mmCIF file of C-alpha atoms and ligand atoms in Angstrom:
data_model
loop_
_atom_site.group_PDB
_atom_site.id
_atom_site.type_symbol
_atom_site.label_atom_id
_atom_site.label_comp_id
_atom_site.label_asym_id
_atom_site.label_seq_id
_atom_site.Cartn_x
_atom_site.Cartn_y
_atom_site.Cartn_z
ATOM 1 C CA UNK L 1 0.795 17.096 65.075
ATOM 2 C CA UNK L 2 -3.315 17.121 64.238
ATOM 3 C CA UNK L 3 -6.119 14.498 64.231
ATOM 4 C CA UNK L 4 -9.472 15.251 62.681
ATOM 5 C CA UNK L 5 -12.106 12.481 63.117
ATOM 6 C CA UNK L 6 -14.213 11.861 60.121
ATOM 7 C CA UNK L 7 -16.488 9.498 61.554
ATOM 8 C CA UNK L 8 -16.401 5.711 62.203
ATOM 9 C CA UNK L 9 -13.061 4.535 62.350
ATOM 10 C CA UNK L 10 -11.619 7.221 59.878
ATOM 11 C CA UNK L 11 -9.093 9.939 61.233
ATOM 12 C CA UNK L 12 -6.739 12.117 59.364
ATOM 13 C CA UNK L 13 -3.524 12.353 60.933
ATOM 14 C CA UNK L 14 -1.510 15.524 59.703
ATOM 15 C CA UNK L 15 2.137 16.345 60.841
ATOM 16 C CA UNK L 16 1.971 19.276 58.280
ATOM 17 C CA UNK L 17 3.600 17.886 55.841
ATOM 18 C CA UNK L 18 2.117 14.150 55.362
ATOM 19 C CA UNK L 19 -1.640 13.285 56.070
ATOM 20 C CA UNK L 20 -2.097 9.536 56.917
ATOM 21 C CA UNK L 21 -6.072 8.721 56.316
ATOM 22 C CA UNK L 22 -7.221 5.892 58.815
ATOM 23 C CA UNK L 23 -9.887 3.259 57.219
ATOM 24 C CA UNK L 24 -11.769 5.482 55.148
ATOM 25 C CA UNK L 25 -15.990 4.706 55.361
ATOM 26 C CA UNK L 26 -16.857 7.849 53.830
ATOM 27 C CA UNK L 27 -19.665 7.321 51.472
ATOM 28 C CA UNK L 28 -20.906 4.589 53.308
ATOM 29 C CA UNK L 29 -21.507 6.307 56.255
ATOM 30 C CA UNK L 30 -24.366 9.256 56.184
ATOM 31 C CA UNK L 31 -22.496 10.667 59.201
ATOM 32 C CA UNK L 32 -19.194 11.286 57.640
ATOM 33 C CA UNK L 33 -17.614 14.480 58.161
ATOM 34 C CA UNK L 34 -16.341 14.488 54.246
ATOM 35 C CA UNK L 35 -17.247 13.109 51.192
ATOM 36 C CA UNK L 36 -14.468 10.632 49.751
ATOM 37 C CA UNK L 37 -13.590 13.414 47.242
ATOM 38 C CA UNK L 38 -13.024 16.081 49.438
ATOM 39 C CA UNK L 39 -10.021 14.519 51.995
ATOM 40 C CA UNK L 40 -6.764 15.003 50.657
ATOM 41 C CA UNK L 41 -4.421 12.083 51.798
ATOM 42 C CA UNK L 42 -0.802 10.970 50.715
ATOM 43 C CA UNK L 43 -1.098 7.651 52.829
ATOM 44 C CA UNK L 44 -4.145 5.432 53.459
ATOM 45 C CA UNK L 45 -3.851 2.864 56.519
ATOM 46 C CA UNK L 46 -6.194 -0.352 56.068
ATOM 47 C CA UNK L 47 -6.965 -2.169 58.961
ATOM 48 C CA UNK L 48 -8.704 -4.954 57.566
ATOM 49 C CA UNK L 49 -11.292 -6.158 54.535
ATOM 50 C CA UNK L 50 -14.572 -5.220 56.127
ATOM 51 C CA UNK L 51 -16.683 -2.529 54.097
ATOM 52 C CA UNK L 52 -16.690 -0.110 56.932
ATOM 53 C CA UNK L 53 -12.808 0.003 57.039
ATOM 54 C CA UNK L 54 -12.056 -0.350 53.345
ATOM 55 C CA UNK L 55 -14.655 1.909 52.592
ATOM 56 C CA UNK L 56 -13.544 4.388 49.724
ATOM 57 C CA UNK L 57 -9.772 3.526 49.892
ATOM 58 C CA UNK L 58 -9.420 2.742 46.261
ATOM 59 C CA UNK L 59 -11.057 6.175 44.811
ATOM 60 C CA UNK L 60 -9.218 8.173 47.552
ATOM 61 C CA UNK L 61 -6.121 6.163 46.670
ATOM 62 C CA UNK L 62 -6.234 6.786 42.725
ATOM 63 C CA UNK L 63 -7.124 10.470 42.896
ATOM 64 C CA UNK L 64 -4.746 11.811 45.575
ATOM 65 C CA UNK L 65 -1.978 9.101 44.592
ATOM 66 C CA UNK L 66 -1.978 8.214 48.018
ATOM 67 C CA UNK L 67 0.116 4.882 49.397
ATOM 68 C CA UNK L 68 -2.359 2.303 50.919
ATOM 69 C CA UNK L 69 -0.785 0.741 53.982
ATOM 70 C CA UNK L 70 -2.135 -2.737 55.433
ATOM 71 C CA UNK L 71 -1.200 -6.198 56.012
ATOM 72 C CA UNK L 72 0.426 -7.851 52.564
ATOM 73 C CA UNK L 73 -1.969 -10.674 52.833
ATOM 74 C CA UNK L 74 -4.678 -7.855 52.811
ATOM 75 C CA UNK L 75 -3.477 -5.812 50.208
ATOM 76 C CA UNK L 76 -3.101 -8.219 47.246
ATOM 77 C CA UNK L 77 -6.474 -9.344 47.181
ATOM 78 C CA UNK L 78 -8.075 -6.151 47.682
ATOM 79 C CA UNK L 79 -5.660 -3.578 46.012
ATOM 80 C CA UNK L 80 -3.331 -5.666 43.488
ATOM 81 C CA UNK L 81 -3.253 -5.216 39.978
ATOM 82 C CA UNK L 82 -5.271 -1.769 40.560
ATOM 83 C CA UNK L 83 -3.015 0.880 39.670
ATOM 84 C CA UNK L 84 -2.528 1.933 43.372
ATOM 85 C CA UNK L 85 0.541 2.338 45.177
ATOM 86 C CA UNK L 86 0.803 -0.049 48.226
ATOM 87 C CA UNK L 87 3.037 -0.732 51.084
ATOM 88 C CA UNK L 88 2.528 -4.133 52.670
ATOM 89 C CA UNK L 89 4.414 -5.130 55.248
ATOM 90 C CA UNK L 90 3.645 -7.876 58.114
ATOM 91 C CA UNK L 91 2.937 -7.820 62.065
ATOM 92 C CA UNK L 92 5.950 -6.449 64.287
ATOM 93 C CA UNK L 93 7.849 -4.922 61.816
ATOM 94 C CA UNK L 94 8.238 -1.143 61.536
ATOM 95 C CA UNK L 95 7.991 0.372 57.976
ATOM 96 C CA UNK L 96 9.854 3.294 57.587
ATOM 97 C CA UNK L 97 7.874 6.142 56.037
ATOM 98 C CA UNK L 98 8.622 9.995 55.255
ATOM 99 C CA UNK L 99 6.660 11.038 57.760
ATOM 100 C CA UNK L 100 7.950 8.580 60.241
ATOM 101 C CA UNK L 101 7.058 4.548 60.750
ATOM 102 C CA UNK L 102 4.398 2.457 61.120
ATOM 103 C CA UNK L 103 4.188 -1.009 62.770
ATOM 104 C CA UNK L 104 1.348 -3.625 62.473
ATOM 105 C CA UNK L 105 -0.090 -4.969 65.597
ATOM 106 C CA UNK L 106 -2.343 -7.824 66.679
ATOM 107 C CA UNK L 107 -5.929 -7.243 66.526
ATOM 108 C CA UNK L 108 -8.275 -10.005 67.532
ATOM 109 C CA UNK L 109 -11.148 -9.861 64.630
ATOM 110 C CA UNK L 110 -11.696 -11.321 61.511
ATOM 111 C CA UNK L 111 -10.154 -9.451 58.452
ATOM 112 C CA UNK L 112 -13.163 -10.637 55.767
ATOM 113 C CA UNK L 113 -10.207 -11.997 53.717
ATOM 114 C CA UNK L 114 -9.156 -15.326 53.672
ATOM 115 C CA UNK L 115 -5.866 -15.661 54.712
ATOM 116 C CA UNK L 116 -5.131 -12.428 55.996
ATOM 117 C CA UNK L 117 -5.165 -11.282 59.547
ATOM 118 C CA UNK L 118 -6.679 -7.917 60.570
ATOM 119 C CA UNK L 119 -4.144 -5.198 62.374
ATOM 120 C CA UNK L 120 -4.182 -2.447 64.418
ATOM 121 C CA UNK L 121 -1.051 -0.186 63.892
ATOM 122 C CA UNK L 122 1.242 1.995 66.113
ATOM 123 C CA UNK L 123 1.976 5.181 64.082
ATOM 124 C CA UNK L 124 4.993 7.782 64.729
ATOM 125 C CA UNK L 125 4.073 10.615 63.328
ATOM 126 C CA UNK L 126 5.289 14.274 64.246
ATOM 127 C CA UNK L 127 7.355 13.216 67.054
ATOM 128 C CA UNK L 128 4.083 11.401 68.496
ATOM 129 C CA UNK L 129 2.886 7.840 68.919
ATOM 130 C CA UNK L 130 -0.489 6.884 68.272
ATOM 131 C CA UNK L 131 -1.908 3.649 68.730
ATOM 132 C CA UNK L 132 -5.129 2.933 66.064
ATOM 133 C CA UNK L 133 -6.445 -0.302 67.339
ATOM 134 C CA UNK L 134 -8.643 -0.896 64.344
ATOM 135 C CA UNK L 135 -11.558 -3.566 65.093
ATOM 136 C CA UNK L 136 -10.016 -5.579 68.027
ATOM 137 C CA UNK L 137 -11.593 -7.388 70.962
ATOM 138 C CA UNK L 138 -9.449 -6.577 74.441
ATOM 139 C CA UNK L 139 -6.355 -8.593 73.685
ATOM 140 C CA UNK L 140 -3.278 -9.704 76.022
ATOM 141 C CA UNK L 141 -0.788 -8.238 73.352
ATOM 142 C CA UNK L 142 -1.745 -5.121 73.851
ATOM 143 C CA UNK L 143 -0.141 -5.046 76.994
ATOM 144 C CA UNK L 144 3.124 -4.528 75.006
ATOM 145 C CA UNK L 145 2.340 -1.307 74.413
ATOM 146 C CA UNK L 146 2.769 0.021 77.046
ATOM 147 C CA UNK L 147 6.447 0.171 76.610
ATOM 148 C CA UNK L 148 5.929 2.067 73.579
ATOM 149 C CA UNK L 149 4.706 5.141 75.261
ATOM 150 C CA UNK L 150 1.828 5.685 73.454
ATOM 151 C CA UNK L 151 0.348 9.580 73.222
ATOM 152 C CA UNK L 152 -2.967 8.871 71.636
ATOM 153 C CA UNK L 153 -4.977 5.516 71.534
ATOM 154 C CA UNK L 154 -7.781 5.434 69.230
ATOM 155 C CA UNK L 155 -10.162 2.621 70.292
ATOM 156 C CA UNK L 156 -13.282 0.777 69.254
ATOM 157 C CA UNK L 157 -15.912 1.042 71.922
ATOM 158 C CA UNK L 158 -18.902 -0.094 70.106
ATOM 159 C CA UNK L 159 -19.522 -3.248 71.326
ATOM 160 C CA UNK L 160 -20.940 -6.434 69.005
ATOM 161 C CA UNK L 161 -18.129 -6.446 67.016
ATOM 162 C CA UNK L 162 -15.906 -5.113 68.999
ATOM 163 C CA UNK L 163 -14.626 -4.154 72.725
ATOM 164 C CA UNK L 164 -17.798 -2.430 74.496
ATOM 165 C CA UNK L 165 -16.639 0.538 76.749
ATOM 166 C CA UNK L 166 -15.940 -1.615 79.647
ATOM 167 C CA UNK L 167 -13.275 -4.095 77.706
ATOM 168 C CA UNK L 168 -11.657 -0.700 76.106
ATOM 169 C CA UNK L 169 -11.124 0.844 79.724
ATOM 170 C CA UNK L 170 -9.408 -2.739 80.602
ATOM 171 C CA UNK L 171 -7.112 -2.190 77.293
ATOM 172 C CA UNK L 172 -6.318 1.257 78.733
ATOM 173 C CA UNK L 173 -5.020 -0.457 81.707
ATOM 174 C CA UNK L 174 -2.376 -2.473 79.619
ATOM 175 C CA UNK L 175 -1.557 0.205 77.183
ATOM 176 C CA UNK L 176 -1.400 3.363 79.546
ATOM 177 C CA UNK L 177 -2.020 5.945 76.506
ATOM 178 C CA UNK L 178 -1.497 9.678 77.320
ATOM 179 C CA UNK L 179 -4.738 9.978 75.844
ATOM 180 C CA UNK L 180 -7.533 8.017 74.505
ATOM 181 C CA UNK L 181 -10.221 9.193 72.060
ATOM 182 C CA UNK L 182 -13.011 6.159 71.277
ATOM 183 C CA UNK L 183 -14.229 5.516 67.950
ATOM 184 C CA UNK L 184 -16.273 2.590 65.923
ATOM 185 C CA UNK L 185 -19.729 3.367 67.852
ATOM 186 C CA UNK L 186 -23.263 4.715 67.134
ATOM 187 C CA UNK L 187 -22.325 4.458 63.152
ATOM 188 C CA UNK L 188 -25.075 1.519 63.380
ATOM 189 C CA UNK L 189 -27.792 0.284 65.817
ATOM 190 C CA UNK L 190 -25.621 -2.720 67.203
ATOM 191 C CA UNK L 191 -23.040 -0.541 68.054
ATOM 192 C CA UNK L 192 -25.080 2.257 69.892
ATOM 193 C CA UNK L 193 -23.014 3.596 72.786
ATOM 194 C CA UNK L 194 -22.644 6.820 74.937
ATOM 195 C CA UNK L 195 -18.740 7.961 74.804
ATOM 196 C CA UNK L 196 -19.575 9.844 78.199
ATOM 197 C CA UNK L 197 -20.185 6.809 79.753
ATOM 198 C CA UNK L 198 -16.884 5.891 78.335
ATOM 199 C CA UNK L 199 -14.969 9.230 79.447
ATOM 200 C CA UNK L 200 -16.424 8.418 83.215
ATOM 201 C CA UNK L 201 -14.846 4.856 83.260
ATOM 202 C CA UNK L 202 -11.813 6.390 81.940
ATOM 203 C CA UNK L 203 -11.485 9.039 84.400
ATOM 204 C CA UNK L 204 -12.403 6.502 87.098
ATOM 205 C CA UNK L 205 -9.500 4.219 86.228
ATOM 206 C CA UNK L 206 -7.268 7.568 85.814
ATOM 207 C CA UNK L 207 -6.911 7.683 81.804
ATOM 208 C CA UNK L 208 -7.903 10.746 79.961
ATOM 209 C CA UNK L 209 -10.098 10.504 77.424
ATOM 210 C CA UNK L 210 -11.375 12.741 74.646
ATOM 211 C CA UNK L 211 -14.625 12.458 73.058
ATOM 212 C CA UNK L 212 -14.338 13.768 69.425
ATOM 213 C CA UNK L 213 -17.217 15.073 67.581
ATOM 214 C CA UNK L 214 -17.314 13.897 64.015
ATOM 215 C CA UNK L 215 -15.309 16.673 62.108
ATOM 216 C CA UNK L 216 -13.701 17.806 65.098
ATOM 217 C CA UNK L 217 -9.887 18.234 65.430
ATOM 218 C CA UNK L 218 -7.342 17.526 68.066
ATOM 219 C CA UNK L 219 -3.804 19.001 68.299
ATOM 220 C CA UNK L 220 -1.233 16.601 70.102
HETATM 221 NI NI1 LIG R 1 -14.710 -5.153 61.039
HETATM 222 MN MN1 LIG R 2 -16.000 -2.446 61.716
#
């Protein structure tokens, strides 16, 4: 199971057969590791409707024939009638997929689309369980993730729009992931953070944290 960080909240998860891309904010992000026409994906998970998460979803989905996965209330206004393959479940239900399954979970954050909620996702892929938080505040629902036995938690630490480093460590205490990777920081001046500070806080709390370089890869 390989995870490549493309920048901001975009990761490419690859189990050797299927590739799932999260929140592909690439052409708008000068620091992105790849351009939207370089990335290959079979599935694209979109956590919510803000521009730094929807990003290049439409063009990548069209070129690759990828299935866009998001909350159904978000999918219809954003991608309905565009000739793109979509799969829209809702909170708490597992969606079965060829690579495993995916469940939408709470995120405390605006979705940018009236009537739709922002979400995170628990993703089972390659025999591993990954929690992709999307944009969120610390929230009590995270305590339910502890029983999911999360191998990897991808958590925002940028502050201002989402949890900052201190709350992200409190999230770790609820989730108890085997490994945590910070995301959603340093892309814009208001979310400037030192990820090494977060790593130190994690270590002090007994959690393993890996700070990924943009374009870097880790194996689970
Ligand atoms: Ni957002
Ligand atoms: Mn964001």
